[in-house]
Amino acid sequence: MLSVRDLGVAFGAVEPLSGVSFSVDKGETIGIVGESGSGKSLTAMSVMGLLPLIGGRITGGRIVFDGQDLTSLPERAYRKLRGGRIGLITQNPMTSLDPLQKIGPQVDDVARLHLGMNANEARARTEEILGTLRIPEPALICDRYPHQMSGGMKQRIVIAMALAADPDVLIADEPTTALDVTVQAQIIRLLDDLVKQRDLALVLITHDMSVVAQTCDKVVVMYAGRAVEYGPVETIFDRPRHPYTQALIACIPRGLDDTARLTGIEGTVPTVINYPKGCPFHPRCTRAEAICATDPPDFSVEGDSAAACHFAEVADAQSA
Amino acid sequence: MPNLLEVRDLSKRFTSAGGPFRKARSMHAVNGVSFDLPEGRVIGVVGESGCGKSTLARLILRLIEPSSGTVAFDGDDLLAKSPSQMRKLRARMQMVFQDPYSAIDPRYTLTRAVAEPFEVQGVKPARPMAEEVAELLEMVGLNPGLASSYPHQISGGQKQRVGIARALALRPSLLVLDEPTASLDVSVQAQIIGLLEDLRTELGLTYLFISHDLSLVKYFCDEILVMYLGRVVEALPDTAAPARHPYTRTLMESTFEPDPKKRRLIAPLEGEVPSPFDLPPGCAFADRCPQASALCRTETPALSSETGHAVACHHPL
């Protein structure tokens, strides 16, 4: 449904994103995971065609949606897609909601604009969607303002707005980061159900490996603007081949059965102006050798998964 | 071990002033909290936003005045102390804040930031200040060469290390850690948690660890207090103890494990935390609780350990 190949993005002379590839099909969830500054939100903005807004441009690669290359799509055509067949859910629901407008009309607008419905049809659709999102008394909610609702409820409204246009692809950028854990569990469960019921392709952008483990079919691990490893979720968690992925997993407390000490990763995430040469992870990597500081590694492919590390095969030999 | 901290029936009520369009309202941010913190232990306080965990931290250090209840530190009743006595005592009880960006004055060099506690307390370290600062920076894993840097020149994780160095400057016995890693990336969070573990053994520190992250609390703490809307609803005596309060169970079930093989079909709790200004009578959790009875909606359950570890529920699991 959506396939990104070797995407590169630049702002002037700075290139915060390069060589990012992934693809997602209907009924599938892909997780894009990384720490702050890894380029995951920038990836989402590229797909949504929002880069010109923040002064960025695509320098290479392709974004193919339903057979159509989006990188050369004129803005007029992009407008039809954006918020229509490709929906976006942001971290902070208030960036998507108008504080001065009631909920009902805000959600109605989507179906009127993208599906050409009249006011009554659109409202009926809004109420139906709110119902499927397990929002109690949809008609009453339509008459409320955003400030009268809790954070979890606002996030549901934003999801409803994305669904109103009957999208094929949903991009969710940290949809639960601002929420409490019990509400996070509700929203994640909801997204999971939607992918299955509506045959959606979901791109879930998150910093939280536990959320990935709980919901995704496939994962792309990003670091310093590059994809460093990708593959099916079980493989990535069972046999991670990139040292960064291994370290990232070792950073999370794993509950009671595993009392292994949290190690952390020495150093800090580089910012875009000081991206290291060669492998972006080499200054923090325990396995790095001379070659890592000079040559960017290619992907070493194994089955469905691949890791961009000079020593991925060495790791395979050790674990075998 | 003797108790370093004894908290009894601590409460804090906030009132908002009324106005032409609004009635005056009040809420119990912390409501009747009691617990003991023995020397050398780590107690975690876990709960969702608005449960009163940060207010509790501030009450314990008397950064805000409680409405009622007592706090005893090393046998001393803190609420009977004058401001100057309190300032002296605070050398032994320090806090690490959630946001290292706002906890350090941006115009201070790291040296001045770490030396500030000495200045405030009017004490001189036994050796030259530069040496003292260098040792404190090293203790928290920072290169002493950074001493003349400013906060904006270092990363978030490094800033949090400075926050910890400041807290340790006067060799306190108690550290109150208020979400010390919540604003950090996971790889840096793990570094800071590792550092806090090391410091605990090296310096024999006692921690009160406030967090919203149950898996982190389970990893780091010896005992856990679960808070919901100002009250402690359950006191888990160790991290392996099963949940007895339905809220604790929900919290445990909502906490994802980083393992795709342990995927579970969560039956998420309906509803959200009610407004603390407008609490229903009885148990504050009753409206979201699958086993709430009529009793739960009329009578507030007290924390009781009659049938197992302490839980505030009429129908414990």
PDB file of N, CA and C in Angstrom, chain A residues 45-54 56 68-83 114:
ATOM      1  N   MET A  45       6.397  13.313   8.219  1.00  0.00           N
ATOM      2  CA  MET A  45       6.097  14.554   7.499  1.00  0.00           C
ATOM      3  C   MET A  45       6.400  14.417   6.011  1.00  0.00           C
ATOM      4  N   SER A  46       7.458  13.669   5.676  1.00  0.00           N
ATOM      5  CA  SER A  46       7.781  13.457   4.265  1.00  0.00           C
ATOM      6  C   SER A  46       6.649  12.733   3.561  1.00  0.00           C
ATOM      7  N   VAL A  47       6.141  11.682   4.201  1.00  0.00           N
ATOM      8  CA  VAL A  47       5.071  10.909   3.587  1.00  0.00           C
ATOM      9  C   VAL A  47       3.824  11.770   3.428  1.00  0.00           C
ATOM     10  N   MET A  48       3.567  12.640   4.396  1.00  0.00           N
ATOM     11  CA  MET A  48       2.390  13.494   4.328  1.00  0.00           C
ATOM     12  C   MET A  48       2.582  14.659   3.356  1.00  0.00           C
ATOM     13  N   GLY A  49       3.797  14.809   2.800  1.00  0.00           N
ATOM     14  CA  GLY A  49       4.050  15.908   1.876  1.00  0.00           C
ATOM     15  C   GLY A  49       4.073  17.254   2.565  1.00  0.00           C
ATOM     16  N   LEU A  50       4.497  17.285   3.817  1.00  0.00           N
ATOM     17  CA  LEU A  50       4.474  18.534   4.578  1.00  0.00           C
ATOM     18  C   LEU A  50       5.840  19.191   4.683  1.00  0.00           C
ATOM     19  N   LEU A  51       6.844  18.596   4.038  1.00  0.00           N
ATOM     20  CA  LEU A  51       8.194  19.144   4.167  1.00  0.00           C
ATOM     21  C   LEU A  51       8.319  20.605   3.720  1.00  0.00           C
ATOM     22  N   PRO A  52       7.692  20.995   2.594  1.00  0.00           N
ATOM     23  CA  PRO A  52       7.849  22.389   2.156  1.00  0.00           C
ATOM     24  C   PRO A  52       7.426  23.380   3.236  1.00  0.00           C
ATOM     25  N   LEU A  53       6.441  22.986   4.057  1.00  0.00           N
ATOM     26  CA  LEU A  53       5.962  23.854   5.128  1.00  0.00           C
ATOM     27  C   LEU A  53       7.056  24.231   6.108  1.00  0.00           C
ATOM     28  N   ILE A  54       7.987  23.295   6.366  1.00  0.00           N
ATOM     29  CA  ILE A  54       9.031  23.569   7.340  1.00  0.00           C
ATOM     30  C   ILE A  54      10.365  23.796   6.647  1.00  0.00           C
ATOM     31  N   GLY A  56      11.875  22.042   4.196  1.00  0.00           N
ATOM     32  CA  GLY A  56      12.687  20.886   3.819  1.00  0.00           C
ATOM     33  C   GLY A  56      12.378  20.447   2.401  1.00  0.00           C
ATOM     34  N   GLN A  68       1.531   5.040  -6.939  1.00  0.00           N
ATOM     35  CA  GLN A  68       1.753   6.408  -7.397  1.00  0.00           C
ATOM     36  C   GLN A  68       2.939   6.995  -6.634  1.00  0.00           C
ATOM     37  N   ASP A  69       3.897   7.595  -7.350  1.00  0.00           N
ATOM     38  CA  ASP A  69       5.044   8.186  -6.659  1.00  0.00           C
ATOM     39  C   ASP A  69       4.670   9.565  -6.119  1.00  0.00           C
ATOM     40  N   LEU A  70       4.729   9.705  -4.798  1.00  0.00           N
ATOM     41  CA  LEU A  70       4.286  10.952  -4.167  1.00  0.00           C
ATOM     42  C   LEU A  70       5.330  12.051  -4.219  1.00  0.00           C
ATOM     43  N   THR A  71       6.594  11.688  -4.444  1.00  0.00           N
ATOM     44  CA  THR A  71       7.641  12.713  -4.373  1.00  0.00           C
ATOM     45  C   THR A  71       7.482  13.741  -5.499  1.00  0.00           C
ATOM     46  N   SER A  72       6.829  13.340  -6.603  1.00  0.00           N
ATOM     47  CA  SER A  72       6.664  14.291  -7.708  1.00  0.00           C
ATOM     48  C   SER A  72       5.219  14.776  -7.823  1.00  0.00           C
ATOM     49  N   LEU A  73       4.414  14.454  -6.805  1.00  0.00           N
ATOM     50  CA  LEU A  73       2.992  14.814  -6.855  1.00  0.00           C
ATOM     51  C   LEU A  73       2.805  16.319  -6.639  1.00  0.00           C
ATOM     52  N   PRO A  74       2.022  16.987  -7.525  1.00  0.00           N
ATOM     53  CA  PRO A  74       1.781  18.419  -7.293  1.00  0.00           C
ATOM     54  C   PRO A  74       0.952  18.636  -6.015  1.00  0.00           C
ATOM     55  N   GLU A  75       1.129  19.806  -5.411  1.00  0.00           N
ATOM     56  CA  GLU A  75       0.473  20.118  -4.140  1.00  0.00           C
ATOM     57  C   GLU A  75      -1.050  19.949  -4.209  1.00  0.00           C
ATOM     58  N   ARG A  76      -1.638  20.343  -5.347  1.00  0.00           N
ATOM     59  CA  ARG A  76      -3.090  20.252  -5.490  1.00  0.00           C
ATOM     60  C   ARG A  76      -3.572  18.800  -5.322  1.00  0.00           C
ATOM     61  N   ALA A  77      -2.852  17.877  -5.927  1.00  0.00           N
ATOM     62  CA  ALA A  77      -3.233  16.471  -5.822  1.00  0.00           C
ATOM     63  C   ALA A  77      -2.932  15.927  -4.417  1.00  0.00           C
ATOM     64  N   TYR A  78      -1.866  16.457  -3.836  1.00  0.00           N
ATOM     65  CA  TYR A  78      -1.490  16.025  -2.483  1.00  0.00           C
ATOM     66  C   TYR A  78      -2.587  16.357  -1.480  1.00  0.00           C
ATOM     67  N   ARG A  79      -3.207  17.535  -1.694  1.00  0.00           N
ATOM     68  CA  ARG A  79      -4.262  17.958  -0.773  1.00  0.00           C
ATOM     69  C   ARG A  79      -5.394  16.960  -0.696  1.00  0.00           C
ATOM     70  N   LYS A  80      -5.675  16.305  -1.834  1.00  0.00           N
ATOM     71  CA  LYS A  80      -6.754  15.315  -1.862  1.00  0.00           C
ATOM     72  C   LYS A  80      -6.389  14.103  -1.019  1.00  0.00           C
ATOM     73  N   LEU A  81      -5.114  13.732  -1.091  1.00  0.00           N
ATOM     74  CA  LEU A  81      -4.649  12.532  -0.387  1.00  0.00           C
ATOM     75  C   LEU A  81      -4.518  12.760   1.115  1.00  0.00           C
ATOM     76  N   ARG A  82      -3.919  13.897   1.432  1.00  0.00           N
ATOM     77  CA  ARG A  82      -3.585  14.212   2.816  1.00  0.00           C
ATOM     78  C   ARG A  82      -4.863  14.396   3.627  1.00  0.00           C
ATOM     79  N   GLY A  83      -4.985  13.656   4.700  1.00  0.00           N
ATOM     80  CA  GLY A  83      -6.209  13.744   5.489  1.00  0.00           C
ATOM     81  C   GLY A  83      -7.351  12.993   4.832  1.00  0.00           C
ATOM     82  N   HIS A 114     -13.691  15.423   1.814  1.00  0.00           N
ATOM     83  CA  HIS A 114     -13.050  14.323   1.095  1.00  0.00           C
ATOM     84  C   HIS A 114     -14.030  13.355   0.444  1.00  0.00           C
TER      85      HIS A 114
END
